[in-house]
Amino acid sequence: MKQVQFEYRGQEDLAANIKRIKMWCQSSLISKVIFQIYTETLDKEKIEKICRSIVDEIPYALYMGASTNGNIIMGDKSKTKISIVCTIFEYPTTNVMILQYPLSEANSLEVVESLTAVVKDNPWVKSITTYTTMRGMSMTTYCEELGMLPRNLVFCGGGAFSDNINDDAAFVFSSSGQISDHAAVFLLVGGDDYHVKATHVTGWKPLGRSLLVTKAKGAVLYELDGKPAYQTYYKYLNIKNDANFFFNTLEFPFLYNLNGMDILRAPIASNEDGSIMMTADIAENVEAKIAYGDPWTILEIVYDTAVSFEDFIPEAFTVFSCAGRRTFWGDDEIGNETKPFQSIAPTSGFYTSGEFLRNGKHVNQHNVTLVIKAEREGNTEGKELPKVYMNTEEFSGKVSMINRLATFIQAATEELEEANRQLGIAAITDGLTKLYNRAEIQRLISEKVSEDDSKGSHGIKRTGNSLIMMDIDDFKQVNDVYGHKEGDAVLRSLSKMLKEVINKNAPGSSAGRWGGEEFMILLPGYNRKKASEIASIIREEFARLVFPNAPFQTISLGVTEMIAGETGDISCIRVDDALYTAKADGKNRVVVK
């Protein structure tokens, strides 16, 4: 694989570069030739002229391209509006195909089904790279549909953009289709001697406590923790809702886990109702954290990622970097995170409106992320391992002040959250048995009664939810004869056994200590016949328990099924009466009422 990268400086210079490529191809063994054209300008006539020049000179060449927020060439941001990359595959086993489809939310499934069919008919395909228009289109369903593609494929790409970050105009094009502002272009590459690897870099670290996304629709984030989303940025970061909102929040995107991968979503603007426009869809009922971008931390992760490619011995890198990262770094420093890849192989790409990368069975849309694809033809035998060059003196062995502060805040927040979690557990747990305490099991019973009321009985008397109440027979004798320490051991053994029986026979049920040696079990979805069977298992299992000092013990149990329209207290009185009857009838038995 060979690659030629150059900046467009007019038709005359373009013609000279194409002729040099043609001459090299004529003097060498080649398989496929593909041109990738990245353009910050939306001048379609100029792009069409460039494409015609390529085809006129090299008719067998393929091409594809996209409008961008900036171009990457030789590992750095290009200084011209248009950049061109020519990749020449040399192995005869390498195959290349370019597809282009119109794309909208209405036909996205049709596009993916067609793409999947092509892949099925061409088992040589190992990677798919996409350029796609996405502004104004929700990509959530489309990404879910892309999960249909075979899992062994590397899938990555970027969203077309324009040089103006606030402009929705964007287009893609290829040798398989015309310039279009509603389309997706796919580059399929594979073969026995073709090798590919892809990964991503964020570098933004979570900061502070988790926030629950309580209301969101598409790319609009309405509420966090039940409050207008904007309040979070104002309260914690003092970011005002003004013309600088986007730039001030760029260092602080939201980070949340989606399909097992950390995903960033950056705010674009705050609306009058306190909602926030995000760069892409964000789901409801997910835990999100504000993240912070620290340049030292980002570069350290970039360096480690570049080093991870050394053993692969790549011959070319394609990178898709979010336009937000370009804004974050500025044009003078944005190359700091792409030059390390250039030090081991030619690196090109563009600044996107969103990045795509497959993770397992899922295709995710990223924001504020750097996606890197490495390619190579042939094996690595006999090839010298490349070494990443990067000036690491600024961060090697040191941690920036802001990174230390962010780490401190995050660690302190996690400790506080864990302490609060433990306090929450303690508030509803019986200290000795580690089952629910009486207040919590009563709350769960009342909650179940409320659910039954909301559903309505419609004449159905019984709810299919039951209670089991139990009491250890003659437990006072255990304490009096063998001591309270042994009595506690009996209670703990009963509790452990209850958990095991419930997990095995009545999953979803809850057990609690009612008081002293009395226990209560709530069994949602179990009628009194099933509850009676479970009560019998508990009685038999308890009778078999062996204690360090005390003899075998027995237990009496009452069972009842909750009735629609009655309160939780009435159900508890009835099950308590059933337990009393079991005691009065000779103990060590189950009574159902």
mmCIF file of C-alpha atoms in Angstrom, residues 332-575:
data_model
loop_
_atom_site.group_PDB
_atom_site.id
_atom_site.type_symbol
_atom_site.label_atom_id
_atom_site.label_comp_id
_atom_site.label_asym_id
_atom_site.label_seq_id
_atom_site.Cartn_x
_atom_site.Cartn_y
_atom_site.Cartn_z
ATOM 1 C CA ASP A 332 -2.190 26.038 15.925
ATOM 2 C CA GLU A 333 -2.256 23.080 18.311
ATOM 3 C CA ILE A 334 -4.850 20.658 16.918
ATOM 4 C CA GLY A 335 -2.088 18.766 15.104
ATOM 5 C CA ASN A 336 -0.586 17.754 18.463
ATOM 6 C CA GLU A 337 -3.006 14.845 18.696
ATOM 7 C CA THR A 338 -2.620 13.575 15.118
ATOM 8 C CA LYS A 339 1.123 14.037 14.495
ATOM 9 C CA PRO A 340 2.061 11.018 16.646
ATOM 10 C CA PHE A 341 0.260 8.757 14.167
ATOM 11 C CA GLN A 342 1.985 10.454 11.241
ATOM 12 C CA SER A 343 5.330 9.567 12.842
ATOM 13 C CA ILE A 344 4.691 5.877 12.086
ATOM 14 C CA ALA A 345 2.519 6.038 8.918
ATOM 15 C CA PRO A 346 0.939 8.612 6.556
ATOM 16 C CA THR A 347 -2.065 10.112 8.337
ATOM 17 C CA SER A 348 -5.029 11.906 6.783
ATOM 18 C CA GLY A 349 -8.712 12.545 7.437
ATOM 19 C CA PHE A 350 -11.067 15.366 8.341
ATOM 20 C CA TYR A 351 -12.885 17.214 11.136
ATOM 21 C CA THR A 352 -16.405 15.878 11.402
ATOM 22 C CA SER A 353 -19.900 16.594 12.699
ATOM 23 C CA GLY A 354 -19.837 13.187 14.408
ATOM 24 C CA GLU A 355 -17.749 10.045 14.418
ATOM 25 C CA PHE A 356 -18.770 6.405 13.913
ATOM 26 C CA LEU A 357 -17.110 3.327 15.337
ATOM 27 C CA ARG A 358 -18.201 -0.239 15.846
ATOM 28 C CA ASN A 359 -17.928 -1.670 19.363
ATOM 29 C CA GLY A 360 -18.812 -5.371 19.449
ATOM 30 C CA LYS A 361 -22.303 -5.745 18.020
ATOM 31 C CA HIS A 362 -23.062 -2.014 18.222
ATOM 32 C CA VAL A 363 -22.228 0.922 15.965
ATOM 33 C CA ASN A 364 -21.992 4.091 18.035
ATOM 34 C CA GLN A 365 -22.116 7.727 17.056
ATOM 35 C CA HIS A 366 -19.496 9.688 18.964
ATOM 36 C CA ASN A 367 -18.880 13.378 19.567
ATOM 37 C CA VAL A 368 -15.741 15.221 20.704
ATOM 38 C CA THR A 369 -13.880 12.023 19.829
ATOM 39 C CA LEU A 370 -10.923 10.982 17.694
ATOM 40 C CA VAL A 371 -11.533 7.769 15.696
ATOM 41 C CA ILE A 372 -8.439 6.173 14.159
ATOM 42 C CA LYS A 373 -8.317 3.501 11.465
ATOM 43 C CA ALA A 374 -5.017 1.776 10.560
ATOM 44 C CA GLU A 375 -4.501 -0.237 7.363
ATOM 45 C CA ARG A 376 -1.801 -2.473 5.960
ATOM 46 C CA GLU A 377 -1.256 -4.914 3.098
ATOM 47 C CA GLY A 378 0.762 -8.051 3.674
ATOM 48 C CA ASN A 379 2.084 -9.571 6.888
ATOM 49 C CA THR A 380 4.622 -7.990 9.241
ATOM 50 C CA GLU A 381 7.347 -10.594 8.851
ATOM 51 C CA GLY A 382 10.728 -8.988 8.293
ATOM 52 C CA LYS A 383 9.392 -5.463 8.711
ATOM 53 C CA GLU A 384 10.976 -3.088 11.171
ATOM 54 C CA LEU A 385 8.752 -1.964 14.010
ATOM 55 C CA PRO A 386 8.049 1.774 13.773
ATOM 56 C CA LYS A 387 8.435 3.994 16.813
ATOM 57 C CA VAL A 388 6.050 6.769 17.738
ATOM 58 C CA TYR A 389 7.716 10.136 17.967
ATOM 59 C CA MET A 390 6.144 12.643 20.300
ATOM 60 C CA ASN A 391 7.591 15.278 22.565
ATOM 61 C CA THR A 392 6.431 13.805 25.864
ATOM 62 C CA GLU A 393 8.599 15.966 28.095
ATOM 63 C CA GLU A 394 5.686 18.252 28.903
ATOM 64 C CA PHE A 395 3.656 15.483 30.500
ATOM 65 C CA SER A 396 6.037 12.550 31.058
ATOM 66 C CA GLY A 397 6.262 11.744 34.761
ATOM 67 C CA LYS A 398 4.077 14.728 35.631
ATOM 68 C CA VAL A 399 0.384 15.320 36.086
ATOM 69 C CA SER A 400 -1.093 18.722 35.351
ATOM 70 C CA MET A 401 -2.599 20.728 38.191
ATOM 71 C CA ILE A 402 -6.077 20.610 36.680
ATOM 72 C CA ASN A 403 -5.776 16.840 36.211
ATOM 73 C CA ARG A 404 -4.809 16.424 39.860
ATOM 74 C CA LEU A 405 -7.770 18.560 40.910
ATOM 75 C CA ALA A 406 -10.129 16.646 38.617
ATOM 76 C CA THR A 407 -8.860 13.334 40.002
ATOM 77 C CA PHE A 408 -9.260 14.591 43.566
ATOM 78 C CA ILE A 409 -12.803 15.811 42.932
ATOM 79 C CA GLN A 410 -13.774 12.567 41.220
ATOM 80 C CA ALA A 411 -12.290 10.390 43.968
ATOM 81 C CA ALA A 412 -13.949 12.482 46.681
ATOM 82 C CA THR A 413 -17.269 12.326 44.820
ATOM 83 C CA GLU A 414 -17.066 8.541 44.445
ATOM 84 C CA GLU A 415 -16.270 8.154 48.142
ATOM 85 C CA LEU A 416 -19.226 10.375 49.059
ATOM 86 C CA GLU A 417 -21.551 8.514 46.696
ATOM 87 C CA GLU A 418 -20.437 5.172 48.158
ATOM 88 C CA ALA A 419 -20.924 6.479 51.697
ATOM 89 C CA ASN A 420 -24.416 7.681 50.778
ATOM 90 C CA ARG A 421 -25.146 4.336 49.149
ATOM 91 C CA GLN A 422 -24.070 2.497 52.288
ATOM 92 C CA LEU A 423 -26.178 4.832 54.440
ATOM 93 C CA GLY A 424 -29.137 4.199 52.166
ATOM 94 C CA ILE A 425 -28.676 0.443 52.533
ATOM 95 C CA ALA A 426 -28.281 0.746 56.321
ATOM 96 C CA ALA A 427 -31.495 2.761 56.549
ATOM 97 C CA ILE A 428 -33.547 -0.110 55.110
ATOM 98 C CA THR A 429 -31.568 -3.096 56.424
ATOM 99 C CA ASP A 430 -31.757 -5.015 59.676
ATOM 100 C CA GLY A 431 -28.295 -4.937 61.205
ATOM 101 C CA LEU A 432 -28.217 -8.533 62.475
ATOM 102 C CA THR A 433 -29.843 -10.476 59.659
ATOM 103 C CA LYS A 434 -28.994 -8.159 56.703
ATOM 104 C CA LEU A 435 -32.569 -8.580 55.485
ATOM 105 C CA TYR A 436 -34.897 -5.617 55.026
ATOM 106 C CA ASN A 437 -35.995 -4.012 58.281
ATOM 107 C CA ARG A 438 -39.671 -3.782 59.230
ATOM 108 C CA ALA A 439 -40.138 -0.259 57.877
ATOM 109 C CA GLU A 440 -38.817 -1.236 54.439
ATOM 110 C CA ILE A 441 -40.789 -4.482 54.101
ATOM 111 C CA GLN A 442 -43.906 -2.563 55.138
ATOM 112 C CA ARG A 443 -43.152 0.051 52.490
ATOM 113 C CA LEU A 444 -42.750 -2.633 49.826
ATOM 114 C CA ILE A 445 -46.079 -4.197 50.815
ATOM 115 C CA SER A 446 -47.822 -0.795 50.614
ATOM 116 C CA GLU A 447 -46.179 -0.130 47.258
ATOM 117 C CA LYS A 448 -47.483 -3.423 45.897
ATOM 118 C CA VAL A 449 -50.989 -2.588 47.180
ATOM 119 C CA SER A 450 -50.807 0.773 45.347
ATOM 120 C CA GLU A 451 -49.785 -0.977 42.121
ATOM 121 C CA ASP A 452 -52.748 -3.338 42.390
ATOM 122 C CA ASP A 453 -55.120 -0.420 42.998
ATOM 123 C CA SER A 454 -53.777 1.469 39.972
ATOM 124 C CA LYS A 455 -54.320 -1.551 37.740
ATOM 125 C CA GLY A 456 -57.911 -1.986 38.948
ATOM 126 C CA SER A 457 -59.436 -5.291 39.955
ATOM 127 C CA HIS A 458 -62.443 -5.338 37.600
ATOM 128 C CA GLY A 459 -64.161 -7.832 39.871
ATOM 129 C CA ILE A 460 -61.088 -10.026 40.373
ATOM 130 C CA LYS A 461 -60.845 -10.585 44.110
ATOM 131 C CA ARG A 462 -57.363 -11.976 44.552
ATOM 132 C CA THR A 463 -54.293 -10.169 43.247
ATOM 133 C CA GLY A 464 -51.852 -13.048 42.774
ATOM 134 C CA ASN A 465 -49.497 -11.484 45.352
ATOM 135 C CA SER A 466 -48.927 -13.231 48.674
ATOM 136 C CA LEU A 467 -47.376 -12.822 52.115
ATOM 137 C CA ILE A 468 -45.600 -15.344 54.297
ATOM 138 C CA MET A 469 -45.129 -14.560 57.977
ATOM 139 C CA MET A 470 -43.033 -16.851 60.169
ATOM 140 C CA ASP A 471 -41.900 -17.202 63.749
ATOM 141 C CA ILE A 472 -39.252 -19.468 65.291
ATOM 142 C CA ASP A 473 -40.907 -21.876 67.698
ATOM 143 C CA ASP A 474 -39.903 -21.557 71.360
ATOM 144 C CA PHE A 475 -37.119 -19.134 70.480
ATOM 145 C CA LYS A 476 -37.062 -17.694 74.002
ATOM 146 C CA GLN A 477 -35.798 -21.060 75.221
ATOM 147 C CA VAL A 478 -32.805 -20.814 72.885
ATOM 148 C CA ASN A 479 -31.822 -17.467 74.382
ATOM 149 C CA ASP A 480 -32.479 -18.578 77.953
ATOM 150 C CA VAL A 481 -30.667 -21.936 77.742
ATOM 151 C CA TYR A 482 -27.915 -21.327 75.187
ATOM 152 C CA GLY A 483 -27.497 -17.537 75.373
ATOM 153 C CA HIS A 484 -28.245 -14.622 73.095
ATOM 154 C CA LYS A 485 -25.083 -15.243 71.059
ATOM 155 C CA GLU A 486 -26.435 -18.607 70.015
ATOM 156 C CA GLY A 487 -29.863 -17.045 69.465
ATOM 157 C CA ASP A 488 -28.294 -14.541 67.081
ATOM 158 C CA ALA A 489 -26.613 -17.420 65.227
ATOM 159 C CA VAL A 490 -30.019 -19.055 64.738
ATOM 160 C CA LEU A 491 -31.476 -15.810 63.350
ATOM 161 C CA ARG A 492 -28.570 -15.332 60.954
ATOM 162 C CA SER A 493 -28.846 -18.932 59.746
ATOM 163 C CA LEU A 494 -32.558 -18.477 59.103
ATOM 164 C CA SER A 495 -31.893 -15.265 57.156
ATOM 165 C CA LYS A 496 -29.230 -16.898 54.997
ATOM 166 C CA MET A 497 -31.550 -19.809 54.255
ATOM 167 C CA LEU A 498 -34.430 -17.459 53.369
ATOM 168 C CA LYS A 499 -32.284 -15.651 50.788
ATOM 169 C CA GLU A 500 -31.268 -18.956 49.200
ATOM 170 C CA VAL A 501 -34.830 -20.306 49.047
ATOM 171 C CA ILE A 502 -36.176 -17.044 47.587
ATOM 172 C CA ASN A 503 -33.431 -16.790 44.960
ATOM 173 C CA LYS A 504 -34.096 -20.362 43.855
ATOM 174 C CA ASN A 505 -37.861 -20.662 44.194
ATOM 175 C CA ALA A 506 -39.332 -17.146 44.231
ATOM 176 C CA PRO A 507 -37.079 -14.659 42.432
ATOM 177 C CA GLY A 508 -38.280 -11.089 42.728
ATOM 178 C CA SER A 509 -39.578 -11.632 46.269
ATOM 179 C CA SER A 510 -38.459 -9.661 49.326
ATOM 180 C CA ALA A 511 -37.767 -10.837 52.888
ATOM 181 C CA GLY A 512 -37.587 -8.713 56.005
ATOM 182 C CA ARG A 513 -37.250 -9.028 59.761
ATOM 183 C CA TRP A 514 -40.607 -8.113 61.246
ATOM 184 C CA GLY A 515 -39.326 -8.009 64.810
ATOM 185 C CA GLY A 516 -37.565 -10.344 67.251
ATOM 186 C CA GLU A 517 -37.792 -13.822 65.766
ATOM 187 C CA GLU A 518 -40.608 -12.913 63.319
ATOM 188 C CA PHE A 519 -40.009 -12.554 59.583
ATOM 189 C CA MET A 520 -42.145 -11.466 56.605
ATOM 190 C CA ILE A 521 -41.832 -12.344 52.905
ATOM 191 C CA LEU A 522 -43.595 -10.470 50.083
ATOM 192 C CA LEU A 523 -44.090 -12.664 47.003
ATOM 193 C CA PRO A 524 -45.259 -10.620 43.965
ATOM 194 C CA GLY A 525 -46.869 -12.811 41.303
ATOM 195 C CA TYR A 526 -47.278 -15.861 43.568
ATOM 196 C CA ASN A 527 -50.814 -16.923 44.553
ATOM 197 C CA ARG A 528 -51.489 -18.537 47.933
ATOM 198 C CA LYS A 529 -51.074 -22.082 46.576
ATOM 199 C CA LYS A 530 -47.571 -21.321 45.266
ATOM 200 C CA ALA A 531 -46.793 -19.287 48.389
ATOM 201 C CA SER A 532 -47.868 -22.237 50.551
ATOM 202 C CA GLU A 533 -45.488 -24.510 48.645
ATOM 203 C CA ILE A 534 -42.612 -22.060 49.193
ATOM 204 C CA ALA A 535 -43.544 -21.791 52.894
ATOM 205 C CA SER A 536 -43.325 -25.577 53.197
ATOM 206 C CA ILE A 537 -39.849 -25.530 51.612
ATOM 207 C CA ILE A 538 -38.765 -22.898 54.147
ATOM 208 C CA ARG A 539 -40.163 -24.962 57.056
ATOM 209 C CA GLU A 540 -38.388 -28.102 55.890
ATOM 210 C CA GLU A 541 -35.079 -26.368 55.176
ATOM 211 C CA PHE A 542 -35.067 -24.638 58.558
ATOM 212 C CA ALA A 543 -35.734 -27.931 60.361
ATOM 213 C CA ARG A 544 -32.551 -29.319 58.774
ATOM 214 C CA LEU A 545 -30.275 -26.438 59.823
ATOM 215 C CA VAL A 546 -27.448 -27.329 62.202
ATOM 216 C CA PHE A 547 -26.358 -24.794 64.836
ATOM 217 C CA PRO A 548 -23.040 -24.695 66.723
ATOM 218 C CA ASN A 549 -24.539 -25.296 70.176
ATOM 219 C CA ALA A 550 -28.337 -25.280 70.027
ATOM 220 C CA PRO A 551 -30.351 -28.341 68.910
ATOM 221 C CA PHE A 552 -32.486 -28.464 65.742
ATOM 222 C CA GLN A 553 -35.190 -25.789 65.630
ATOM 223 C CA THR A 554 -38.625 -25.547 64.026
ATOM 224 C CA ILE A 555 -40.638 -22.715 62.540
ATOM 225 C CA SER A 556 -44.327 -21.904 62.141
ATOM 226 C CA LEU A 557 -45.628 -20.037 59.080
ATOM 227 C CA GLY A 558 -48.757 -18.229 58.018
ATOM 228 C CA VAL A 559 -49.678 -17.611 54.373
ATOM 229 C CA THR A 560 -52.226 -15.294 52.764
ATOM 230 C CA GLU A 561 -52.945 -13.878 49.340
ATOM 231 C CA MET A 562 -53.532 -10.148 49.107
ATOM 232 C CA ILE A 563 -57.030 -9.115 48.034
ATOM 233 C CA ALA A 564 -57.805 -6.258 45.661
ATOM 234 C CA GLY A 565 -59.104 -3.193 47.412
ATOM 235 C CA GLU A 566 -57.799 -4.014 50.862
ATOM 236 C CA THR A 567 -54.986 -2.179 52.588
ATOM 237 C CA GLY A 568 -51.568 -3.625 53.310
ATOM 238 C CA ASP A 569 -52.378 -3.527 57.031
ATOM 239 C CA ILE A 570 -55.407 -5.816 56.539
ATOM 240 C CA SER A 571 -53.271 -8.325 54.626
ATOM 241 C CA CYS A 572 -50.671 -8.225 57.393
ATOM 242 C CA ILE A 573 -53.347 -8.799 60.067
ATOM 243 C CA ARG A 574 -54.672 -11.822 58.154
ATOM 244 C CA VAL A 575 -51.253 -13.405 57.670
#
